[in-house]
């Protein structure tokens, strides 16, 4: 939709190549209601690019996810969770 981030869109980096969108959604669903979770893949090799996006239902749930999951081990890798800055564009 390309609008301003209402505070519930998260960027997750440091993902293991084994993590898929379902894994990402399951991890964040333990913290709050997930509207959408997606791991980004290289369009040619289909390999994970090591990052993804999660949209939580509310900004409060996004804050809780940042606190609960940022800097934690997820499937063997330490992940970083932060709010998407500025406008969100869909690729």
PDB file of C-alpha atoms in Angstrom:
ATOM      1  CA  UNK A   1       0.000   0.000   0.000  1.00  0.00           C
ATOM      2  CA  UNK A   2       3.057   2.285   0.344  1.00  0.00           C
ATOM      3  CA  UNK A   3       1.718   4.366   3.249  1.00  0.00           C
ATOM      4  CA  UNK A   4       3.606   5.478   6.326  1.00  0.00           C
ATOM      5  CA  UNK A   5       4.518   2.787   8.819  1.00  0.00           C
ATOM      6  CA  UNK A   6       1.918   2.923  11.610  1.00  0.00           C
ATOM      7  CA  UNK A   7       4.475   1.291  13.893  1.00  0.00           C
ATOM      8  CA  UNK A   8       3.455  -2.333  13.432  1.00  0.00           C
ATOM      9  CA  UNK A   9       5.784  -3.230  10.524  1.00  0.00           C
ATOM     10  CA  UNK A  10       8.989  -4.976  11.577  1.00  0.00           C
ATOM     11  CA  UNK A  11      12.228  -5.771   9.761  1.00  0.00           C
ATOM     12  CA  UNK A  12      13.939  -8.969  10.921  1.00  0.00           C
ATOM     13  CA  UNK A  13      17.576  -9.565   9.983  1.00  0.00           C
ATOM     14  CA  UNK A  14      20.127 -12.276  10.711  1.00  0.00           C
ATOM     15  CA  UNK A  15      17.794 -15.112   9.721  1.00  0.00           C
ATOM     16  CA  UNK A  16      19.144 -18.585   9.114  1.00  0.00           C
ATOM     17  CA  UNK A  17      18.764 -19.843   5.539  1.00  0.00           C
ATOM     18  CA  UNK A  18      16.535 -22.608   6.976  1.00  0.00           C
ATOM     19  CA  UNK A  19      13.898 -20.146   8.205  1.00  0.00           C
ATOM     20  CA  UNK A  20      10.797 -19.835   6.026  1.00  0.00           C
ATOM     21  CA  UNK A  21       7.779 -17.555   6.305  1.00  0.00           C
ATOM     22  CA  UNK A  22       5.833 -20.108   8.375  1.00  0.00           C
ATOM     23  CA  UNK A  23       8.685 -20.335  10.921  1.00  0.00           C
ATOM     24  CA  UNK A  24       8.811 -16.557  11.154  1.00  0.00           C
ATOM     25  CA  UNK A  25       5.052 -16.283  11.624  1.00  0.00           C
ATOM     26  CA  UNK A  26       5.030 -19.019  14.297  1.00  0.00           C
ATOM     27  CA  UNK A  27       7.768 -17.288  16.324  1.00  0.00           C
ATOM     28  CA  UNK A  28       6.051 -13.890  16.274  1.00  0.00           C
ATOM     29  CA  UNK A  29       2.585 -15.374  16.884  1.00  0.00           C
ATOM     30  CA  UNK A  30       3.836 -16.392  20.349  1.00  0.00           C
ATOM     31  CA  UNK A  31       4.129 -12.664  21.135  1.00  0.00           C
ATOM     32  CA  UNK A  32       1.011 -11.264  19.448  1.00  0.00           C
ATOM     33  CA  UNK A  33      -1.301 -11.354  16.454  1.00  0.00           C
ATOM     34  CA  UNK A  34       0.565 -11.544  13.129  1.00  0.00           C
ATOM     35  CA  UNK A  35      -1.082 -10.012  10.067  1.00  0.00           C
ATOM     36  CA  UNK A  36       1.681 -11.071   7.683  1.00  0.00           C
ATOM     37  CA  UNK A  37       5.135 -12.633   7.820  1.00  0.00           C
ATOM     38  CA  UNK A  38       7.464 -13.092   4.884  1.00  0.00           C
ATOM     39  CA  UNK A  39      11.077 -14.108   4.367  1.00  0.00           C
ATOM     40  CA  UNK A  40      12.787 -12.447   1.394  1.00  0.00           C
ATOM     41  CA  UNK A  41      14.331 -14.738  -1.219  1.00  0.00           C
ATOM     42  CA  UNK A  42      16.774 -14.141  -4.050  1.00  0.00           C
ATOM     43  CA  UNK A  43      14.656 -14.219  -7.223  1.00  0.00           C
ATOM     44  CA  UNK A  44      17.244 -16.229  -9.173  1.00  0.00           C
ATOM     45  CA  UNK A  45      18.681 -18.737  -6.709  1.00  0.00           C
ATOM     46  CA  UNK A  46      15.553 -18.942  -4.495  1.00  0.00           C
ATOM     47  CA  UNK A  47      17.892 -18.830  -1.476  1.00  0.00           C
ATOM     48  CA  UNK A  48      16.897 -16.877   1.608  1.00  0.00           C
ATOM     49  CA  UNK A  49      18.434 -13.402   1.700  1.00  0.00           C
ATOM     50  CA  UNK A  50      18.669 -13.627   5.502  1.00  0.00           C
ATOM     51  CA  UNK A  51      15.974 -11.102   6.313  1.00  0.00           C
ATOM     52  CA  UNK A  52      12.232 -10.709   6.319  1.00  0.00           C
ATOM     53  CA  UNK A  53       9.286  -8.619   7.399  1.00  0.00           C
ATOM     54  CA  UNK A  54       6.530  -9.160   9.932  1.00  0.00           C
ATOM     55  CA  UNK A  55       3.429  -7.011  10.267  1.00  0.00           C
ATOM     56  CA  UNK A  56       1.841  -7.257  13.687  1.00  0.00           C
ATOM     57  CA  UNK A  57      -1.805  -6.372  14.354  1.00  0.00           C
ATOM     58  CA  UNK A  58      -0.923  -3.355  16.529  1.00  0.00           C
ATOM     59  CA  UNK A  59       2.054  -1.114  17.293  1.00  0.00           C
ATOM     60  CA  UNK A  60       1.949  -2.387  20.895  1.00  0.00           C
ATOM     61  CA  UNK A  61       2.345  -5.986  19.725  1.00  0.00           C
ATOM     62  CA  UNK A  62       5.212  -4.891  17.476  1.00  0.00           C
ATOM     63  CA  UNK A  63       6.954  -3.259  20.467  1.00  0.00           C
ATOM     64  CA  UNK A  64       6.440  -6.443  22.495  1.00  0.00           C
ATOM     65  CA  UNK A  65       7.983  -8.502  19.671  1.00  0.00           C
ATOM     66  CA  UNK A  66      11.018  -6.193  19.464  1.00  0.00           C
ATOM     67  CA  UNK A  67      11.550  -6.555  23.221  1.00  0.00           C
ATOM     68  CA  UNK A  68      10.910 -10.304  23.341  1.00  0.00           C
ATOM     69  CA  UNK A  69      12.708 -11.464  20.185  1.00  0.00           C
ATOM     70  CA  UNK A  70      15.381  -8.879  19.346  1.00  0.00           C
ATOM     71  CA  UNK A  71      18.865 -10.242  20.022  1.00  0.00           C
ATOM     72  CA  UNK A  72      17.620 -13.776  20.660  1.00  0.00           C
ATOM     73  CA  UNK A  73      18.661 -17.068  19.092  1.00  0.00           C
ATOM     74  CA  UNK A  74      16.249 -18.194  16.375  1.00  0.00           C
ATOM     75  CA  UNK A  75      17.078 -21.486  14.666  1.00  0.00           C
ATOM     76  CA  UNK A  76      20.794 -21.083  15.375  1.00  0.00           C
ATOM     77  CA  UNK A  77      21.231 -17.407  14.509  1.00  0.00           C
ATOM     78  CA  UNK A  78      20.919 -14.216  16.575  1.00  0.00           C
ATOM     79  CA  UNK A  79      18.204 -12.088  15.014  1.00  0.00           C
ATOM     80  CA  UNK A  80      17.684  -8.327  15.001  1.00  0.00           C
ATOM     81  CA  UNK A  81      14.124  -7.004  15.164  1.00  0.00           C
ATOM     82  CA  UNK A  82      13.400  -3.340  14.478  1.00  0.00           C
ATOM     83  CA  UNK A  83      10.631  -1.136  13.165  1.00  0.00           C
ATOM     84  CA  UNK A  84      10.629  -0.410   9.451  1.00  0.00           C
ATOM     85  CA  UNK A  85      11.489   3.256   9.032  1.00  0.00           C
ATOM     86  CA  UNK A  86       9.669   5.685   6.761  1.00  0.00           C
ATOM     87  CA  UNK A  87       7.391   4.394   4.061  1.00  0.00           C
ATOM     88  CA  UNK A  88       6.897   0.755   3.300  1.00  0.00           C
ATOM     89  CA  UNK A  89       7.077  -0.286  -0.317  1.00  0.00           C
ATOM     90  CA  UNK A  90       5.986  -3.679  -1.549  1.00  0.00           C
ATOM     91  CA  UNK A  91       8.443  -5.282  -3.958  1.00  0.00           C
TER      92      UNK A  91
END
